[in-house]
CSV table of C-alpha atoms and ligand atoms in Angstrom, one decimal:
chain,number,residue,atom,x,y,z
A,30,MET,CA,16.8,111.8,127.6
A,31,PRO,CA,16.3,109.3,124.5
A,32,PRO,CA,17.0,112.1,121.5
A,33,ALA,CA,14.2,113.8,120.2
A,34,ARG,CA,15.5,114.5,117.0
A,35,ARG,CA,16.5,111.0,115.1
A,36,PRO,CA,18.3,111.1,111.3
A,37,ARG,CA,18.2,107.7,111.5
A,38,ARG,CA,13.9,107.6,111.3
A,39,LEU,CA,14.8,108.0,107.7
A,40,ARG,CA,17.2,105.9,106.7
A,41,ARG,CA,15.1,103.0,107.9
A,42,THR,CA,14.0,101.5,104.3
A,43,ALA,CA,15.4,101.9,100.8
A,44,ALA,CA,12.4,103.1,100.3
A,45,LEU,CA,12.2,105.6,103.1
A,46,ARG,CA,16.5,106.9,101.9
A,47,ARG,CA,14.6,107.3,98.4
A,48,LEU,CA,12.8,109.4,99.2
A,49,VAL,CA,14.6,111.8,100.6
A,50,ALA,CA,17.5,111.4,98.9
A,51,GLU,CA,19.0,115.1,97.3
A,52,THR,CA,20.9,113.4,94.4
A,53,ARG,CA,20.4,111.1,92.0
A,54,LEU,CA,22.7,110.3,89.4
A,55,ALA,CA,20.8,110.5,85.7
A,56,THR,CA,21.5,108.8,82.7
A,57,ASP,CA,21.6,112.1,81.7
A,58,ASP,CA,24.3,113.7,83.3
A,59,LEU,CA,26.6,111.4,81.7
A,60,ILE,CA,29.1,112.0,78.6
A,61,ALA,CA,30.8,109.2,77.1
A,62,PRO,CA,34.9,110.2,76.4
A,63,LEU,CA,35.6,108.2,73.4
A,64,PHE,CA,39.1,107.4,71.7
A,65,VAL,CA,39.0,106.7,67.6
A,66,ARG,CA,42.4,105.6,66.1
A,67,GLU,CA,43.9,105.9,62.3
A,68,GLY,CA,44.3,103.0,60.7
A,69,ILE,CA,44.0,100.3,63.0
A,70,ALA,CA,42.3,97.3,61.7
A,71,GLU,CA,40.5,96.5,65.0
A,72,ALA,CA,39.8,98.2,68.3
A,73,GLN,CA,42.6,97.9,71.0
A,74,PRO,CA,41.8,98.1,74.5
A,75,ILE,CA,44.0,100.5,76.4
A,76,SER,CA,45.6,98.8,79.3
A,77,SER,CA,45.0,101.1,81.9
A,78,LEU,CA,41.7,102.1,81.4
A,79,PRO,CA,39.9,98.5,81.8
A,80,GLY,CA,36.5,98.4,79.4
A,81,VAL,CA,37.8,101.1,77.3
A,82,VAL,CA,39.5,100.7,73.6
A,83,GLN,CA,41.1,102.5,70.6
A,84,HIS,CA,38.3,102.5,68.0
A,85,THR,CA,37.7,102.1,64.6
A,86,ARG,CA,35.6,104.2,63.0
A,87,GLU,CA,32.9,101.3,62.3
A,88,SER,CA,33.5,100.5,66.2
A,89,LEU,CA,32.3,103.5,67.1
A,90,ARG,CA,29.7,104.3,65.7
A,91,LYS,CA,28.3,101.1,66.7
A,92,GLU,CA,29.8,102.3,70.3
A,93,VAL,CA,27.7,105.8,69.5
A,94,ALA,CA,24.6,104.0,68.7
A,95,GLY,CA,24.4,101.7,71.4
A,96,LEU,CA,25.3,104.9,74.3
A,97,ALA,CA,22.9,106.5,72.4
A,98,ALA,CA,20.0,103.4,72.9
A,99,LEU,CA,21.1,103.3,76.2
A,100,GLY,CA,20.5,107.3,76.5
A,101,VAL,CA,23.5,108.3,77.2
A,102,PRO,CA,23.1,112.7,76.1
A,103,GLY,CA,26.6,113.1,75.0
A,104,VAL,CA,30.0,111.8,74.2
A,105,ILE,CA,33.2,113.6,73.7
A,106,LEU,CA,36.1,113.1,70.9
A,107,PHE,CA,40.0,112.1,71.0
A,108,GLY,CA,41.6,111.0,68.0
A,109,VAL,CA,44.5,109.3,68.0
A,110,PRO,CA,46.3,110.3,64.6
A,111,ALA,CA,48.5,107.8,62.1
A,112,THR,CA,51.3,110.5,62.5
A,113,LYS,CA,52.2,113.3,64.1
A,114,ASP,CA,53.8,116.8,63.5
A,115,PRO,CA,54.9,119.6,64.8
A,116,GLU,CA,52.2,121.8,64.8
A,117,GLY,CA,49.1,119.0,65.2
A,118,SER,CA,48.1,119.5,61.8
A,119,GLY,CA,46.1,116.4,62.4
A,120,ALA,CA,43.9,118.4,64.2
A,121,TRP,CA,42.5,120.8,61.5
A,122,ASP,CA,42.6,119.1,58.7
A,123,PRO,CA,39.2,118.1,56.4
A,124,ALA,CA,40.3,114.8,56.5
A,125,GLY,CA,42.0,114.6,59.7
A,126,ILE,CA,40.4,111.0,62.2
A,127,VAL,CA,37.7,113.0,63.9
A,128,GLN,CA,36.6,114.9,61.9
A,129,LEU,CA,35.8,111.7,60.1
A,130,ALA,CA,34.5,110.1,62.9
A,131,LEU,CA,31.9,113.3,63.7
A,132,ALA,CA,31.0,112.7,60.2
A,133,ASP,CA,30.5,109.9,60.4
A,134,LEU,CA,28.7,110.3,64.1
A,135,ARG,CA,26.2,112.8,63.2
A,136,THR,CA,24.8,110.7,59.8
A,137,GLU,CA,24.8,107.5,62.7
A,138,VAL,CA,23.2,109.6,65.3
A,139,GLY,CA,21.7,112.6,63.3
A,140,ASP,CA,20.4,114.7,66.9
A,141,ASP,CA,19.9,111.6,68.7
A,142,LEU,CA,22.8,112.5,70.8
A,143,VAL,CA,25.0,115.5,71.7
A,144,VAL,CA,28.0,115.3,69.4
A,145,MET,CA,31.1,117.0,70.8
A,146,ALA,CA,34.9,117.2,69.7
A,147,ASP,CA,37.7,117.5,72.6
A,148,LEU,CA,39.6,120.3,70.8
A,149,CYS,CA,43.6,120.5,71.1
A,150,LEU,CA,46.6,119.9,69.8
A,151,ASP,CA,48.8,117.1,71.9
A,152,GLU,CA,47.3,113.7,70.6
A,153,TYR,CA,48.3,116.0,66.8
A,154,THR,CA,52.3,116.9,67.8
A,155,ASP,CA,54.9,114.8,67.6
A,156,HIS,CA,56.3,116.4,70.5
A,157,GLY,CA,53.0,115.5,72.5
A,158,HIS,CA,53.1,119.5,73.9
A,159,CYS,CA,49.0,121.0,73.8
A,160,GLY,CA,50.1,123.9,71.1
A,161,VAL,CA,53.9,124.9,69.0
A,162,VAL,CA,56.6,124.8,70.7
A,163,GLY,CA,58.6,127.8,70.3
A,164,PRO,CA,62.0,128.5,70.3
A,165,ASP,CA,62.9,129.4,73.6
A,166,GLY,CA,60.9,125.6,74.3
A,167,ASP,CA,58.0,127.5,76.0
A,168,VAL,CA,54.5,126.9,74.2
A,169,ASP,CA,53.4,129.9,72.5
A,170,ASN,CA,50.6,131.0,73.6
A,171,ASP,CA,49.2,133.0,70.6
A,172,ALA,CA,50.6,131.1,67.4
A,173,THR,CA,48.6,128.1,69.3
A,174,ILE,CA,45.1,129.8,69.6
A,175,GLU,CA,45.8,130.5,65.7
A,176,LEU,CA,45.4,126.5,65.4
A,177,TYR,CA,42.7,126.3,67.8
A,178,ALA,CA,40.7,128.0,65.7
A,179,ARG,CA,41.2,126.3,62.5
A,180,ALA,CA,40.8,122.9,64.3
A,181,ALA,CA,37.0,124.3,65.8
A,182,VAL,CA,36.1,125.3,62.1
A,183,ALA,CA,37.0,122.1,61.0
A,184,GLN,CA,35.2,120.8,63.8
A,185,ALA,CA,32.4,123.1,63.0
A,186,GLU,CA,32.0,121.6,59.4
A,187,ALA,CA,32.3,117.9,59.8
A,188,GLY,CA,29.0,117.8,62.2
A,189,ALA,CA,30.5,119.2,66.0
A,190,GLN,CA,27.5,119.9,68.1
A,191,VAL,CA,30.2,121.5,71.1
A,192,VAL,CA,33.7,121.6,70.6
A,193,ALA,CA,36.0,121.8,74.3
A,194,PRO,CA,39.2,123.4,73.9
A,195,SER,CA,41.2,121.8,76.8
A,196,GLY,CA,44.8,123.6,76.1
A,197,MET,CA,44.7,125.7,78.8
A,198,MET,CA,46.3,128.6,76.4
A,199,ASP,CA,44.7,132.3,77.2
A,200,GLY,CA,42.2,133.6,75.0
A,201,GLN,CA,41.7,130.4,73.6
A,202,VAL,CA,37.7,131.2,74.2
A,203,ALA,CA,37.3,134.1,72.3
A,204,ALA,CA,40.0,132.9,69.1
A,205,ILE,CA,37.3,130.3,68.8
A,206,ARG,CA,34.2,131.9,69.0
A,207,ALA,CA,35.1,134.5,66.5
A,208,ALA,CA,36.7,131.5,64.1
A,209,LEU,CA,33.4,129.6,64.0
A,210,ASP,CA,31.3,132.8,63.8
A,211,GLY,CA,33.3,133.7,61.0
A,212,ALA,CA,32.7,130.9,59.5
A,213,GLY,CA,28.7,130.6,59.8
A,214,HIS,CA,29.0,128.0,62.9
A,215,GLU,CA,27.4,131.0,65.6
A,216,ARG,CA,25.7,127.4,66.2
A,217,VAL,CA,28.6,125.3,67.0
A,218,ALA,CA,28.7,125.9,71.6
A,219,ILE,CA,31.9,126.0,73.2
A,220,LEU,CA,32.6,123.8,76.4
A,221,ALA,CA,35.7,125.3,78.1
A,222,TYR,CA,37.8,122.9,80.2
A,223,ALA,CA,38.4,126.6,82.2
A,224,ALA,CA,39.9,125.5,85.4
A,225,LYS,CA,42.1,122.8,84.1
A,226,TYR,CA,44.6,121.5,86.3
A,227,ALA,CA,48.5,119.7,85.6
A,228,SER,CA,47.0,116.6,87.0
A,229,GLY,CA,49.1,113.4,87.6
A,230,LEU,CA,45.6,111.8,86.7
A,231,TYR,CA,46.7,111.7,82.9
A,232,GLY,CA,48.1,108.6,82.8
A,233,PRO,CA,46.3,107.1,80.9
A,234,PHE,CA,44.7,109.2,78.8
A,235,ARG,CA,48.1,109.5,77.4
A,236,GLU,CA,48.1,105.6,77.1
A,237,ALA,CA,45.1,106.1,75.4
A,238,VAL,CA,46.0,108.9,72.9
A,239,ASP,CA,49.9,107.6,72.4
A,240,VAL,CA,51.3,110.9,73.9
A,241,THR,CA,53.9,111.5,75.3
A,242,ILE,CA,55.3,114.8,75.9
A,243,ALA,CA,59.1,115.1,74.4
A,244,GLY,CA,61.8,115.3,77.1
A,245,GLY,CA,60.4,113.8,79.8
A,246,GLY,CA,58.8,117.5,80.2
A,247,ASN,CA,54.7,118.8,81.9
A,248,ARG,CA,52.3,121.2,81.2
A,249,ARG,CA,52.5,123.0,84.8
A,250,GLY,CA,53.5,126.3,82.2
A,251,TYR,CA,49.6,126.4,81.0
A,252,GLN,CA,48.0,124.3,83.7
A,253,GLN,CA,47.0,125.4,86.7
A,254,ASP,CA,49.0,124.9,89.8
A,255,PRO,CA,46.9,122.5,92.4
A,256,ALA,CA,47.3,124.6,94.9
A,257,ASN,CA,44.7,127.0,93.2
A,258,ALA,CA,41.1,127.2,93.7
A,259,ARG,CA,40.4,131.0,93.6
A,260,GLU,CA,42.3,131.7,90.1
A,261,ALA,CA,40.3,128.9,89.0
A,262,LEU,CA,37.7,131.3,89.7
A,263,GLU,CA,39.6,133.1,88.0
A,264,GLU,CA,40.1,131.7,84.5
A,265,VAL,CA,36.0,130.6,84.1
A,266,ARG,CA,35.3,134.4,85.2
A,267,LEU,CA,37.7,135.1,81.7
A,268,ASP,CA,36.5,132.2,79.7
A,269,LEU,CA,32.8,133.1,80.0
A,270,ALA,CA,33.9,136.7,79.2
A,271,GLU,CA,35.8,136.2,76.3
A,272,GLY,CA,32.3,133.7,74.7
A,273,ALA,CA,31.8,129.8,76.5
A,274,ASP,CA,28.7,128.5,76.8
A,275,MET,CA,29.3,125.9,80.0
A,276,VAL,CA,32.7,125.8,81.6
A,277,MET,CA,34.3,122.5,83.3
A,278,VAL,CA,36.4,121.7,85.8
A,279,LYS,CA,39.0,118.8,85.6
A,280,PRO,CA,40.3,116.2,87.4
A,281,ALA,CA,36.7,116.3,89.4
A,282,LEU,CA,37.6,114.5,92.8
A,283,ALA,CA,40.7,115.8,93.9
A,284,TYR,CA,39.0,119.3,93.4
A,285,LEU,CA,34.9,119.3,94.1
A,286,ASP,CA,35.9,122.3,96.4
A,287,VAL,CA,36.8,124.2,92.9
A,288,LEU,CA,33.8,122.5,91.2
A,289,ALA,CA,31.4,123.7,94.1
A,290,ARG,CA,33.1,127.0,94.5
A,291,VAL,CA,32.6,127.5,90.2
A,292,ARG,CA,28.6,126.3,90.9
A,293,ALA,CA,28.1,128.6,93.2
A,294,GLU,CA,29.5,131.6,91.1
A,295,VAL,CA,28.2,131.0,87.7
A,296,ASP,CA,24.3,130.2,85.8
A,297,VAL,CA,25.5,128.4,83.1
A,298,PRO,CA,26.1,124.8,82.9
A,299,VAL,CA,29.1,123.1,84.7
A,300,ALA,CA,30.8,120.0,83.6
A,301,ALA,CA,33.1,117.5,85.9
A,302,TYR,CA,35.8,115.7,84.3
A,303,HIS,CA,36.2,112.4,86.1
A,304,VAL,CA,39.5,111.9,84.5
A,305,SER,CA,41.8,108.7,83.7
A,306,GLY,CA,44.1,108.3,86.8
A,307,GLU,CA,41.0,108.5,88.9
A,308,TYR,CA,38.8,105.5,87.1
A,309,ALA,CA,41.5,103.5,86.5
A,310,MET,CA,42.6,103.7,90.3
A,311,VAL,CA,39.3,102.7,91.2
A,312,LYS,CA,38.7,99.5,88.4
A,313,ALA,CA,42.9,98.2,89.3
A,314,ALA,CA,41.5,98.2,93.7
A,315,GLY,CA,38.5,96.1,92.5
A,316,GLU,CA,40.2,94.3,90.1
A,317,ARG,CA,42.3,93.2,93.1
A,318,GLY,CA,38.8,92.7,95.6
A,319,TRP,CA,40.1,95.7,97.4
A,320,ILE,CA,37.2,97.9,97.0
A,321,ASP,CA,34.0,97.5,95.4
A,322,GLY,CA,35.0,98.5,92.5
A,323,ASP,CA,31.0,99.0,91.2
A,324,ALA,CA,30.0,100.7,94.5
A,325,VAL,CA,33.1,102.8,94.6
A,326,LEU,CA,32.8,104.4,91.0
A,327,ALA,CA,29.0,104.7,91.8
A,328,GLU,CA,29.9,107.0,94.9
A,329,HIS,CA,32.6,109.0,92.7
A,330,VAL,CA,30.3,109.8,90.4
A,331,LEU,CA,27.4,110.7,92.7
A,332,ALA,CA,29.9,112.6,94.8
A,333,ILE,CA,30.9,115.1,91.6
A,334,LYS,CA,26.8,115.3,90.8
A,335,ARG,CA,26.7,116.2,94.5
A,336,ALA,CA,29.7,118.8,94.5
A,337,GLY,CA,27.7,120.8,91.6
A,338,ALA,CA,28.0,119.5,87.9
A,339,ASP,CA,25.6,118.9,85.8
A,340,LEU,CA,27.6,117.0,83.2
A,341,ILE,CA,30.1,114.6,83.7
A,342,LEU,CA,32.8,112.9,81.7
A,343,THR,CA,33.3,109.6,82.6
A,344,TYR,CA,34.2,106.5,81.3
A,345,ALA,CA,32.1,104.8,83.3
A,346,ALA,CA,29.2,106.1,81.2
A,347,ARG,CA,28.6,102.5,79.8
A,348,GLU,CA,28.1,100.8,82.8
A,349,LEU,CA,26.4,103.7,85.0
A,350,ALA,CA,23.9,104.0,82.2
A,351,GLU,CA,23.2,100.1,82.3
A,352,ALA,CA,23.0,100.3,85.5
A,353,LEU,CA,20.2,102.6,85.2
A,354,SER,CA,18.5,101.5,82.6
B,613,LIG,C1,44.5,117.1,75.9
B,613,LIG,C2,43.6,116.6,77.1
B,613,LIG,C3,44.3,116.1,78.0
B,613,LIG,C4,42.8,114.8,78.6
B,613,LIG,C5,41.4,115.1,78.2
B,613,LIG,N1,41.9,116.6,77.6
B,613,LIG,C6,44.9,115.3,78.8
B,613,LIG,C7,46.7,116.5,79.4
B,613,LIG,O1,46.1,117.3,80.0
B,613,LIG,O2,47.6,116.1,79.4
B,613,LIG,C8,43.0,114.3,80.0
B,613,LIG,C9,42.1,113.1,80.0
B,613,LIG,C10,41.8,112.1,80.9
B,613,LIG,O3,43.0,112.1,82.3
B,613,LIG,O4,41.0,111.2,80.8
B,613,LIG,N2,43.8,117.3,75.0
C-alpha cells in the first residue's frame, strides 16, 4: 500500500521548502567578534582564521561601518595590547586599546549597531590566565573579580553598551553589575558567558590575541568540564540571579544539547559563540576541497539557531550577512 503521509510532498520545490522552513537565519541574529591590536600600522592577517584580521583602530572603524551597512546588529571587541603585565592592567586603562577602539566605534556608528566588549584579562596578562595568579599557582577568584569590575567601568565609560564577562570566575556578574551601577552605568547590559567550557576549540583565537598560557597551563580550574551539562544550567541560574541580562553557551556545535536545555530553561536572550576552532576547521577543510566550506558554515550556523540561540557570535558574520543581503 502506498504511504498516506508523504513528507516529501513538502520538499519538492524550493518555494515549498521555504514555505515550511522552521528556522531561518537572519542578519539580525549575528554578532561579529573583532580584534583590535595596539601598535600596528596595518591590519594583520591571522593565519588560523582565514578572512579574519587583527585590526588597527582605523581599519576597525571601516570594518564596523561596513557591518552596520550590511545590517549586522552587533560586534564584540577583543583587544591585543602592545605590552602585558601580571595583572592585565590594559583591560581597565582608559587609554587601553579596547577602550580607545570602543570610543572610536561609538563615534563612527552611534546607536546603529550594538558595540559590545569582551571582558576578561587573558589578552592583557603576561601569563595568559584570565585572572590574577595567586602564590599557589591557582587563579585567585575574588582578587580577579575586583579587576573585572574595574574593566567593566572602563569599558562602559568608553562607550560599550554591553559588557561580556568571559572569565568564568564565581560572582563575576554580581561584581560587575555593582560596579557599573555604582559608576552610574545602570543602562549598560551584561551578556554573561555563563556556560563556557574548557575547550580545545579556542586554539586559533589564542593566535588572534597572542595568548600563550604560561607553563603549558590550561583553564580547567575555571572553565567548565565538557562532561557536564547540568552544571551549565546551574551556571546560567547563578548568572541570572547575579543580574545578567543575557546568557551565552560557548562553544556552540559540540554543546548544542546544552544550548537547547538553556533555551528551554530561561526566557532571557540566549547567545551562542561559534568559536574560532569551529570556524577554522570548516575553512581548512573547505580550502582543501574536502567539503563545500560555504555550505557547511551556513549549515552549522543554522543548526546553532535551530538549537535555540537568539544571538550567534561568529567569525562568519560578514560573509553570512553578505550572502543574506
Ligand atoms: C577569553 C576568551 C576566549 C575566547 C573568547 N574569550 C579564550 C579562552 O577562554 O581561552 C575564545 C573565542 C574563540 O575561540 O573564538 N577572553
